Amino acid sequence: MLGAECPKPCKGKWPTPPFDPRFPNQNQTRNCYQNFLDYHRCIKTMNRRGKSTQPCEYYFRVYHSLCPISWVQRWKEQIKDGTFAGKI
Amino acid sequence: MAYPMQLGFQDATSPIMEELLHFHDHTLMIVFLISSLVLYIISLMLTTKLTHTSTMNAQEVETIWTILPAIILILIALPSLRILYMMDEINNPSLTVKTMGHQWYWSYEYTDYEDLSFDSYMIPTSELKPGELRLLEVDNRVVLPMETTIRMLVSSEDVLHSWAVPSLGLKTDAIPGRLNQTTLMSSRPGLYYGQCSEICGSNHSFMPIVLELVPLKYFEKWSASML
C-alpha cells in the first residue's frame, strides 16, 4: 500500500498529496471523496480486467492522507452493507 | 501565548502573520491620525466665539474631503489585497495533518504514512504543574516539524468548532461533513497556543490547542514513538 510513487515532477518517496487543481479552494471535502471513489472504481475495473491494481495505489494514498479516519470507516461499513451512496 | 494586560497581537510565528501585523500597524495608524484630526477639529469648533453663518459654497474643501478619503482607502486596500492573495498562494505541503473537533476536545490524525491518531484534552486546573498555563495546556500536544509547509485539514465530528492559533494567524472553522484546508508554516520552534473559536456547548472555553514546533529529526522520533 505504501508503494505509490509521488507524481511525476518529484523524486523519492511519497510526501503528501500534491496540489490538485480540480480542488483549488478551501473546501477539500470533494477532493477526499473523489479519490476514495476513484480508488474503489479503479480496483473494481482492474480486477474485472485481470490487471494489476498497482496504479490504483495513488488514489489510495491521496484519500488515506486527506480523509478523516472516521469518514473512511463509515464509508467502508456502508460499502460492506451495500448502503454506500456513491457509484462504484 | 496570550499574557495578562495584552494590548496587541501575539508575536508572529509565520511570515503571513508578520505581514498581518505590519498591515494592522499601518491601518491602525491611519485610524489614529483620522481620529486625532477629527477630535482636534471638534475641539477647535467648540472653543471659539467666532461664528460664520453665510457659507454659500465650499467647492474646494468638498473636493478635498472626497478625494483624500478615496486615496486613503486605496492605501489600505492595496496591502490588504496583497496579503489576501499571498495567503492563497499555491504552496506544496510536505505533510498533511487532520484535526477533528469534538465536544469538548480536538483529535489529530497523521495518516500520510501510518495511521497515527490521538486525542488532545485540556489539563484541568487542579492537575496543572507549577509554571503551566491555566486553561491552555493539553495532555497531548500537536508536534509538527518547523520551517515546513503543512496542510491542515479541519473538520468536526459533532457541532461547529473553530481551530485557531493566533500567533500563526490561523483560524479555520470545523464544520461537520466538510473538510476545510489551511496552510501552516512556522518560522521558528516553540509552543504555540490557541483556543476553540466557535461556541460549541458548555466546555467551549476548555478545549485548547497546543502546537509544539520542533526540528524535523525530533518530529520523526516523536511520530515513531507515538505509533
Coordinates of N, CA and C in Angstrom, one line a residue, chain B:
Chain B
M1 N 2.3 32.9 23.8 CA 0.8 32.8 24.1 C 0.3 34.1 24.6
A2 N -0.9 34.3 24.8 CA -1.5 35.5 25.4 C -1.0 35.7 26.8
Y3 N -0.9 37.0 27.2 CA -0.4 37.3 28.5 C -1.3 38.4 29.1
P4 N -1.3 38.5 30.4 CA -2.2 39.5 31.0 C -2.0 40.9 30.6
M5 N -3.0 41.7 30.5 CA -3.0 43.1 30.1 C -2.4 43.3 28.6
Q6 N -2.5 42.2 27.8 CA -2.0 42.3 26.5 C -2.9 43.3 25.7
L7 N -2.2 44.1 24.9 CA -3.0 45.1 24.0 C -3.0 44.7 22.6
G8 N -1.8 44.2 22.1 CA -1.7 43.9 20.6 C -1.8 42.5 20.3
F9 N -1.4 42.1 19.2 CA -1.3 40.7 18.8 C -0.2 40.0 19.4
Q10 N -0.2 38.6 19.4 CA 0.9 37.9 19.9 C 2.0 38.0 18.8
D11 N 3.3 37.7 19.3 CA 4.4 37.7 18.3 C 4.1 36.8 17.1
A12 N 4.5 37.2 16.0 CA 4.2 36.4 14.8 C 5.1 35.2 14.7
T13 N 4.6 34.1 14.3 CA 5.4 32.9 14.2 C 5.5 32.4 12.7
S14 N 4.7 33.1 11.8 CA 4.8 32.7 10.4 C 4.9 34.0 9.6
P15 N 5.4 33.9 8.4 CA 5.6 35.1 7.6 C 4.3 35.8 7.3
I16 N 3.2 35.0 7.1 CA 1.9 35.7 6.8 C 1.5 36.5 8.1
M17 N 1.7 35.9 9.2 CA 1.3 36.7 10.4 C 2.1 38.0 10.6
E18 N 3.4 37.9 10.2 CA 4.2 39.1 10.2 C 3.6 40.2 9.3
E19 N 3.2 39.7 8.1 CA 2.6 40.7 7.2 C 1.3 41.3 7.8
L20 N 0.5 40.4 8.4 CA -0.7 40.9 9.0 C -0.5 41.9 10.1
L21 N 0.6 41.7 10.9 CA 1.0 42.6 12.0 C 1.3 44.0 11.4
H22 N 2.1 44.0 10.4 CA 2.5 45.2 9.7 C 1.3 45.9 9.1
F23 N 0.5 45.2 8.5 CA -0.7 45.8 7.9 C -1.6 46.4 9.0
H24 N -1.7 45.7 10.1 CA -2.6 46.2 11.2 C -2.0 47.5 11.7
D25 N -0.6 47.5 11.9 CA 0.1 48.8 12.3 C -0.2 49.9 11.4
H26 N -0.1 49.6 10.1 CA -0.3 50.7 9.1 C -1.8 51.2 9.1
T27 N -2.7 50.3 9.2 CA -4.1 50.7 9.2 C -4.5 51.4 10.5
L28 N -4.0 50.9 11.6 CA -4.4 51.5 12.9 C -3.8 52.9 13.0
M29 N -2.6 53.1 12.4 CA -2.0 54.4 12.4 C -2.9 55.4 11.6
I30 N -3.5 54.9 10.5 CA -4.4 55.8 9.7 C -5.6 56.1 10.5
V31 N -6.1 55.1 11.2 CA -7.3 55.3 12.1 C -7.0 56.3 13.2
F32 N -5.8 56.2 13.8 CA -5.5 57.2 14.9 C -5.3 58.6 14.3
L33 N -4.7 58.7 13.1 CA -4.5 60.0 12.6 C -5.8 60.7 12.3
I34 N -6.7 59.9 11.6 CA -8.0 60.5 11.3 C -8.8 60.9 12.6
S35 N -8.7 60.0 13.6 CA -9.5 60.3 14.8 C -8.9 61.5 15.5
S36 N -7.6 61.6 15.5 CA -7.0 62.8 16.2 C -7.3 64.1 15.4
L37 N -7.3 64.0 14.1 CA -7.6 65.2 13.3 C -9.1 65.6 13.6
V38 N -10.0 64.6 13.6 CA -11.4 64.9 13.9 C -11.6 65.5 15.3
L39 N -10.9 64.9 16.3 CA -11.1 65.4 17.6 C -10.5 66.8 17.8
Y40 N -9.4 67.0 17.1 CA -8.8 68.3 17.2 C -9.7 69.4 16.6
I41 N -10.3 69.0 15.4 CA -11.2 70.0 14.7 C -12.4 70.2 15.6
I42 N -12.9 69.2 16.2 CA -14.1 69.3 17.1 C -13.7 70.3 18.2
S43 N -12.5 70.1 18.8 CA -12.1 70.9 19.9 C -12.0 72.4 19.5
L44 N -11.5 72.6 18.3 CA -11.4 73.9 17.7 C -12.8 74.6 17.6
M45 N -13.7 73.8 17.0 CA -15.0 74.3 16.8 C -15.7 74.7 18.1
L46 N -15.4 73.9 19.2 CA -16.1 74.2 20.4 C -15.5 75.2 21.3
T47 N -14.3 75.7 20.9 CA -13.6 76.7 21.7 C -13.4 78.0 21.0
T48 N -14.3 78.5 20.3 CA -14.2 79.8 19.7 C -15.5 80.6 19.8
K49 N -15.3 81.9 19.9 CA -16.5 82.7 20.0 C -16.9 83.2 18.6
L50 N -16.0 83.0 17.6 CA -16.2 83.4 16.2 C -17.3 82.5 15.6
T51 N -18.1 83.2 14.7 CA -19.2 82.4 14.0 C -19.1 82.8 12.5
H52 N -19.7 81.9 11.7 CA -19.7 82.1 10.3 C -21.0 81.5 9.8
T53 N -22.0 82.4 9.4 CA -23.3 81.9 9.1 C -23.6 82.0 7.6
S54 N -22.7 82.4 6.8 CA -23.0 82.7 5.4 C -22.3 81.8 4.4
T55 N -22.1 80.5 4.8 CA -21.4 79.7 3.8 C -22.3 79.4 2.6
M56 N -21.9 79.7 1.4 CA -22.7 79.5 0.3 C -22.2 78.3 -0.5
N57 N -20.9 78.4 -0.9 CA -20.4 77.2 -1.5 C -19.0 76.9 -1.0
A58 N -18.6 75.6 -1.0 CA -17.4 75.2 -0.4 C -16.7 74.1 -1.4
Q59 N -16.7 74.5 -2.6 CA -16.2 73.5 -3.7 C -14.9 72.9 -3.3
E60 N -13.9 73.8 -2.9 CA -12.6 73.3 -2.7 C -12.5 72.3 -1.6
V61 N -13.1 72.6 -0.4 CA -12.9 71.7 0.7 C -13.8 70.4 0.4
E62 N -14.9 70.5 -0.3 CA -15.7 69.3 -0.6 C -14.9 68.4 -1.5
T63 N -14.1 69.0 -2.5 CA -13.3 68.2 -3.3 C -12.2 67.5 -2.5
I64 N -11.6 68.2 -1.6 CA -10.5 67.6 -0.9 C -11.0 66.5 0.0
W65 N -12.2 66.7 0.7 CA -12.6 65.7 1.6 C -13.4 64.6 0.9
T66 N -13.4 64.6 -0.4 CA -13.9 63.4 -1.2 C -12.7 62.6 -1.7
I67 N -11.7 63.4 -2.3 CA -10.6 62.7 -2.9 C -9.7 62.1 -1.9
L68 N -9.4 62.8 -0.8 CA -8.5 62.3 0.2 C -8.9 61.0 0.8
P69 N -10.2 60.9 1.3 CA -10.6 59.6 1.8 C -10.5 58.5 0.8
A70 N -10.8 58.8 -0.5 CA -10.7 57.8 -1.5 C -9.2 57.3 -1.6
I71 N -8.3 58.2 -1.6 CA -6.9 57.8 -1.6 C -6.5 57.0 -0.4
I72 N -7.0 57.4 0.8 CA -6.7 56.7 2.0 C -7.2 55.3 1.9
L73 N -8.4 55.1 1.4 CA -9.0 53.8 1.3 C -8.2 52.9 0.3
I74 N -7.7 53.5 -0.8 CA -6.9 52.8 -1.7 C -5.6 52.3 -1.0
L75 N -5.0 53.2 -0.2 CA -3.8 52.9 0.5 C -4.0 51.8 1.5
I76 N -5.2 51.6 2.0 CA -5.5 50.5 2.9 C -5.8 49.2 2.0
A77 N -6.5 49.4 0.9 CA -6.9 48.2 0.2 C -5.8 47.5 -0.5
L78 N -4.8 48.3 -1.0 CA -3.7 47.6 -1.8 C -2.9 46.6 -0.9
P79 N -2.4 47.0 0.3 CA -1.7 46.0 1.1 C -2.6 44.9 1.5
S80 N -3.9 45.2 1.8 CA -4.8 44.2 2.2 C -5.0 43.1 1.2
L81 N -5.2 43.5 -0.1 CA -5.4 42.5 -1.1 C -4.1 41.7 -1.4
R82 N -3.0 42.4 -1.2 CA -1.7 41.8 -1.4 C -1.6 40.6 -0.4
I83 N -1.9 40.8 0.8 CA -1.8 39.8 1.8 C -2.9 38.7 1.6
L84 N -4.1 39.1 1.1 CA -5.1 38.1 0.8 C -4.7 37.1 -0.2
Y85 N -4.0 37.7 -1.3 CA -3.6 36.8 -2.4 C -2.4 36.0 -1.9
M86 N -1.6 36.6 -1.0 CA -0.4 35.8 -0.5 C -0.9 34.6 0.3
M87 N -2.0 34.7 1.0 CA -2.5 33.6 1.8 C -3.0 32.5 0.9
D88 N -3.4 32.9 -0.4 CA -4.0 31.9 -1.3 C -3.0 31.3 -2.2
E89 N -1.7 31.6 -2.0 CA -0.7 31.1 -3.0 C -0.7 29.6 -2.9
I90 N -0.4 29.0 -4.1 CA -0.3 27.5 -4.2 C 1.1 27.2 -3.6
N91 N 1.1 26.5 -2.5 CA 2.4 26.0 -2.0 C 2.4 24.5 -2.0
N92 N 3.5 23.9 -1.9 CA 3.5 22.4 -1.9 C 3.8 21.9 -0.5
P93 N 2.7 21.4 0.2 CA 3.0 21.0 1.5 C 3.8 19.7 1.6
S94 N 4.5 19.5 2.7 CA 5.3 18.3 2.8 C 4.6 17.3 3.7
L95 N 3.5 17.8 4.4 CA 2.9 16.9 5.4 C 1.4 17.3 5.5
T96 N 0.6 16.4 5.7 CA -0.9 16.7 5.9 C -1.3 16.2 7.3
V97 N -1.9 17.1 8.1 CA -2.4 16.7 9.4 C -3.9 17.0 9.4
K98 N -4.7 16.1 10.0 CA -6.1 16.4 10.1 C -6.5 16.7 11.5
T99 N -7.4 17.6 11.8 CA -7.8 17.8 13.1 C -9.4 17.7 13.1
M100 N -9.9 17.0 14.1 CA -11.4 16.8 14.2 C -11.8 17.4 15.5
G101 N -12.8 18.3 15.4 CA -13.3 18.9 16.7 C -14.4 18.0 17.3
H102 N -14.3 17.8 18.6 CA -15.4 17.1 19.3 C -15.8 17.9 20.4
Q103 N -17.0 17.5 21.0 CA -17.3 18.1 22.3 C -16.7 17.3 23.4
W104 N -15.6 17.7 24.1 CA -15.0 19.0 24.0 C -13.5 18.8 24.0
Y105 N -13.0 18.3 22.9 CA -11.5 18.1 22.7 C -11.3 18.1 21.2
W106 N -10.0 18.2 20.9 CA -9.6 18.0 19.5 C -8.9 16.7 19.3
S107 N -9.0 16.1 18.2 CA -8.3 14.9 17.9 C -7.5 15.1 16.6
Y108 N -6.3 14.5 16.5 CA -5.4 14.8 15.4 C -5.0 13.5 14.7
E109 N -4.9 13.5 13.4 CA -4.6 12.3 12.6 C -3.5 12.7 11.7
Y110 N -2.4 11.8 11.7 CA -1.3 12.0 10.8 C -1.3 10.7 10.0
T111 N -1.9 10.7 8.8 CA -2.1 9.5 8.0 C -1.3 9.4 6.7
D112 N -0.3 10.3 6.5 CA 0.4 10.2 5.3 C 1.1 8.9 5.1
Y113 N 1.6 8.3 6.2 CA 2.3 7.0 6.1 C 1.5 6.0 6.9
E114 N 1.8 5.9 8.2 CA 1.0 5.0 9.0 C -0.2 5.8 9.6
D115 N -1.0 5.1 10.3 CA -2.2 5.7 10.9 C -1.9 6.2 12.3
L116 N -1.5 7.4 12.5 CA -1.2 7.9 13.8 C -2.4 8.9 14.2
S117 N -3.1 8.6 15.3 CA -4.1 9.5 15.7 C -4.2 9.5 17.2
F118 N -4.6 10.7 17.8 CA -4.7 10.8 19.3 C -5.6 11.9 19.6
D119 N -6.1 11.9 20.9 CA -7.0 12.9 21.3 C -6.1 13.9 22.2
S120 N -6.7 15.2 22.2 CA -5.9 16.2 22.9 C -6.9 16.9 23.9
Y121 N -6.9 16.5 25.2 CA -7.8 17.1 26.1 C -7.0 18.2 26.9
M122 N -7.8 19.2 27.4 CA -7.2 20.2 28.3 C -6.8 19.6 29.6
I123 N -5.8 20.1 30.2 CA -5.4 19.6 31.5 C -6.2 20.4 32.5
P124 N -7.0 19.8 33.4 CA -7.8 20.5 34.3 C -6.9 21.4 35.3
T125 N -7.5 22.5 35.7 CA -6.7 23.4 36.6 C -6.1 22.7 37.8
S126 N -6.9 21.8 38.4 CA -6.4 21.1 39.6 C -5.2 20.2 39.3
E127 N -4.9 19.9 38.0 CA -3.8 19.0 37.7 C -2.6 19.7 37.1
L128 N -2.7 21.0 37.1 CA -1.6 21.7 36.4 C -0.3 21.6 37.3
K129 N 0.9 21.5 36.6 CA 2.1 21.5 37.3 C 2.5 23.0 37.4
P130 N 3.4 23.3 38.4 CA 3.8 24.7 38.5 C 4.4 25.3 37.2
G131 N 4.0 26.5 36.8 CA 4.5 27.1 35.6 C 3.6 26.8 34.4
E132 N 2.7 25.9 34.5 CA 1.9 25.6 33.3 C 0.7 26.6 33.3
L133 N 0.2 26.8 32.1 CA -0.8 27.8 31.8 C -2.2 27.3 32.0
R134 N -3.0 28.0 32.8 CA -4.3 27.6 33.1 C -5.2 27.7 31.9
L135 N -6.0 26.7 31.6 CA -7.0 26.6 30.5 C -6.3 26.6 29.2
L136 N -5.0 26.4 29.1 CA -4.3 26.4 27.8 C -3.5 25.1 27.6
E137 N -3.1 24.4 28.6 CA -2.3 23.2 28.4 C -3.1 22.0 28.1
V138 N -2.5 21.1 27.3 CA -3.2 19.9 26.9 C -2.4 18.7 27.3
D139 N -3.0 17.5 27.3 CA -2.2 16.3 27.6 C -1.3 15.9 26.4
N140 N -1.9 15.9 25.2 CA -1.1 15.5 24.0 C -1.0 16.7 23.0
R141 N 0.2 17.2 22.9 CA 0.4 18.4 22.0 C 0.5 17.9 20.6
V142 N 0.2 18.9 19.7 CA 0.4 18.6 18.3 C 1.8 18.8 17.9
V143 N 2.6 17.8 17.7 CA 4.0 18.0 17.4 C 4.1 18.1 15.9
L144 N 4.8 19.1 15.4 CA 5.0 19.4 14.0 C 6.4 19.8 13.7
P145 N 6.8 19.5 12.4 CA 8.2 20.0 12.1 C 8.2 21.5 11.7
M146 N 9.2 22.2 12.2 CA 9.2 23.7 11.9 C 9.7 23.9 10.5
E147 N 9.5 25.1 10.0 CA 10.0 25.5 8.7 C 9.6 24.6 7.6
T148 N 8.5 23.9 7.7 CA 7.9 23.1 6.6 C 6.5 23.5 6.4
T149 N 6.1 23.4 5.2 CA 4.7 23.8 4.8 C 3.8 22.6 5.1
I150 N 2.8 22.8 6.0 CA 2.0 21.7 6.4 C 0.6 22.0 6.0
R151 N -0.1 21.0 5.4 CA -1.5 21.2 5.1 C -2.3 20.7 6.3
M152 N -3.1 21.6 6.8 CA -4.0 21.3 8.0 C -5.4 21.1 7.4
L153 N -6.1 20.0 7.7 CA -7.5 19.8 7.3 C -8.3 19.8 8.5
V154 N -9.3 20.6 8.6 CA -10.0 20.8 9.8 C -11.5 20.4 9.6
S155 N -12.0 19.5 10.5 CA -13.4 19.2 10.4 C -13.9 18.9 11.8
S156 N -15.2 18.5 11.9 CA -15.8 18.2 13.2 C -16.6 16.9 13.2
E157 N -16.6 16.3 14.4 CA -17.4 15.1 14.5 C -18.8 15.3 15.0
D158 N -19.1 16.5 15.5 CA -20.4 16.8 16.1 C -20.9 18.2 15.7
V159 N -20.6 19.2 16.5 CA -21.1 20.5 16.2 C -20.0 21.4 15.6
L160 N -20.4 22.7 15.4 CA -19.4 23.6 14.9 C -18.3 23.9 15.9
H161 N -17.0 23.9 15.5 CA -15.9 24.3 16.3 C -15.1 25.2 15.5
S162 N -14.0 25.8 16.0 CA -13.1 26.5 15.1 C -11.7 26.4 15.7
W163 N -10.8 26.0 14.8 CA -9.4 25.7 15.2 C -8.5 26.9 15.0
A164 N -8.1 27.5 16.1 CA -7.4 28.8 15.9 C -6.1 28.8 16.7
V165 N -5.0 29.3 16.0 CA -3.7 29.5 16.6 C -3.3 31.0 16.3
P166 N -3.5 31.9 17.2 CA -3.3 33.3 16.8 C -1.9 33.7 16.4
S167 N -0.9 33.1 17.0 CA 0.5 33.5 16.6 C 0.9 33.1 15.2
L168 N 0.1 32.1 14.6 CA 0.4 31.7 13.2 C -0.7 32.4 12.3
G169 N -1.6 33.2 12.9 CA -2.6 33.8 12.0 C -3.6 32.8 11.5
L170 N -3.9 31.8 12.2 CA -4.8 30.7 11.8 C -6.1 30.7 12.5
K171 N -7.2 30.6 11.8 CA -8.4 30.3 12.4 C -9.3 29.7 11.3
T172 N -9.6 28.4 11.5 CA -10.4 27.7 10.5 C -11.6 27.0 11.1
D173 N -12.8 27.2 10.6 CA -14.0 26.6 11.2 C -14.0 25.1 11.0
A174 N -14.4 24.4 12.0 CA -14.5 23.0 11.9 C -16.0 22.7 11.8
I175 N -16.4 22.2 10.6 CA -17.8 22.0 10.2 C -18.0 20.6 9.9
P176 N -19.0 19.9 10.6 CA -19.3 18.5 10.4 C -19.6 18.3 8.9
G177 N -19.0 17.3 8.3 CA -19.3 16.9 6.9 C -18.5 17.7 5.9
R178 N -17.6 18.6 6.4 CA -16.8 19.5 5.5 C -15.4 19.4 5.9
L179 N -14.5 19.4 4.9 CA -13.1 19.4 5.2 C -12.4 20.7 4.8
N180 N -12.1 21.5 5.7 CA -11.5 22.8 5.4 C -10.0 22.8 5.5
Q181 N -9.4 23.4 4.5 CA -7.9 23.3 4.4 C -7.3 24.7 4.8
T182 N -6.2 24.6 5.5 CA -5.4 25.8 5.8 C -4.0 25.4 5.8
T183 N -3.1 26.4 5.6 CA -1.7 26.1 5.5 C -0.9 26.6 6.7
L184 N -0.1 25.8 7.2 CA 0.7 26.1 8.4 C 2.1 26.1 8.1
M185 N 2.8 27.2 8.5 CA 4.3 27.3 8.3 C 4.9 28.1 9.4
S186 N 5.6 27.4 10.3 CA 6.2 28.2 11.4 C 7.7 28.4 11.1
S187 N 8.1 29.7 11.3 CA 9.5 30.1 11.1 C 10.4 29.7 12.2
R188 N 9.9 29.3 13.3 CA 10.8 29.0 14.5 C 10.1 27.9 15.3
P189 N 11.0 27.3 16.2 CA 10.4 26.2 17.1 C 9.8 26.9 18.2
G190 N 9.0 26.1 19.0 CA 8.3 26.6 20.2 C 7.0 26.0 20.4
L191 N 6.3 26.5 21.5 CA 5.0 26.1 21.8 C 4.0 27.2 21.5
Y192 N 3.0 26.9 20.7 CA 2.0 27.9 20.3 C 0.6 27.5 20.7
Y193 N -0.1 28.4 21.3 CA -1.4 28.1 22.0 C -2.5 28.7 21.2
G194 N -3.7 28.0 21.3 CA -4.9 28.6 20.7 C -6.1 28.0 21.4
Q195 N -7.2 28.6 21.2 CA -8.4 28.1 21.8 C -9.5 27.9 20.8
C196 N -10.5 27.0 21.1 CA -11.6 26.8 20.2 C -12.3 28.1 20.0
S197 N -12.7 28.5 18.8 CA -13.2 29.8 18.5 C -14.6 29.8 17.9
E198 N -15.4 28.7 18.2 CA -16.8 28.8 17.8 C -17.6 28.1 18.9
I199 N -18.6 28.8 19.4 CA -19.3 28.3 20.5 C -19.9 26.9 20.3
C200 N -19.6 26.0 21.2 CA -19.9 24.6 20.9 C -20.4 23.8 22.1
G201 N -20.9 24.6 23.1 CA -21.5 23.9 24.3 C -20.9 24.3 25.6
S202 N -21.1 23.6 26.6 CA -20.7 24.0 27.9 C -19.2 24.2 28.1
N203 N -18.4 23.3 27.4 CA -16.9 23.3 27.6 C -16.2 23.9 26.5
H204 N -16.9 24.9 25.8 CA -16.3 25.5 24.6 C -15.0 26.2 25.0
S205 N -14.9 26.8 26.2 CA -13.7 27.5 26.6 C -12.6 26.6 27.1
F206 N -12.9 25.3 27.1 CA -12.0 24.3 27.8 C -11.5 23.3 26.8
M207 N -11.3 23.7 25.5 CA -10.7 22.7 24.6 C -9.6 23.5 23.8
P208 N -8.5 23.7 24.4 CA -7.4 24.5 23.7 C -6.6 23.6 22.8
I209 N -5.8 24.3 22.0 CA -4.9 23.7 21.0 C -3.5 24.1 21.4
V210 N -2.6 23.1 21.4 CA -1.2 23.5 21.6 C -0.3 22.8 20.5
L211 N 0.4 23.7 19.8 CA 1.3 23.2 18.8 C 2.7 23.2 19.3
E212 N 3.4 22.1 19.1 CA 4.8 22.0 19.5 C 5.7 21.9 18.2
L213 N 6.3 23.0 17.8 CA 7.1 23.0 16.6 C 8.5 22.7 16.9
V214 N 9.0 21.6 16.3 CA 10.3 21.1 16.6 C 11.1 20.8 15.3
P215 N 12.4 20.7 15.3 CA 13.2 20.3 14.1 C 12.7 18.9 13.6
L216 N 12.9 18.7 12.3 CA 12.4 17.5 11.6 C 12.8 16.2 12.3
K217 N 14.1 16.2 12.7 CA 14.6 14.9 13.4 C 13.8 14.6 14.6
Y218 N 13.4 15.6 15.4 CA 12.6 15.4 16.6 C 11.2 14.9 16.3
F219 N 10.7 15.5 15.2 CA 9.3 15.2 14.8 C 9.3 13.7 14.3
E220 N 10.3 13.3 13.6 CA 10.4 11.9 13.1 C 10.5 10.9 14.3
K221 N 11.3 11.3 15.3 CA 11.4 10.5 16.5 C 10.1 10.4 17.3
W222 N 9.5 11.6 17.4 CA 8.2 11.6 18.1 C 7.1 10.8 17.4
S223 N 7.0 10.9 16.1 CA 6.0 10.2 15.4 C 6.2 8.7 15.5
A224 N 7.5 8.3 15.4 CA 7.8 6.9 15.6 C 7.4 6.4 16.9
S225 N 7.6 7.2 18.0 CA 7.3 6.8 19.3 C 5.8 6.7 19.6
M226 N 5.1 7.5 18.8 CA 3.6 7.5 19.1 C 2.9 6.4 18.4
L227 N 3.5 5.7 17.5 CA 2.8 4.6 16.7 C 2.6 3.4 17.6

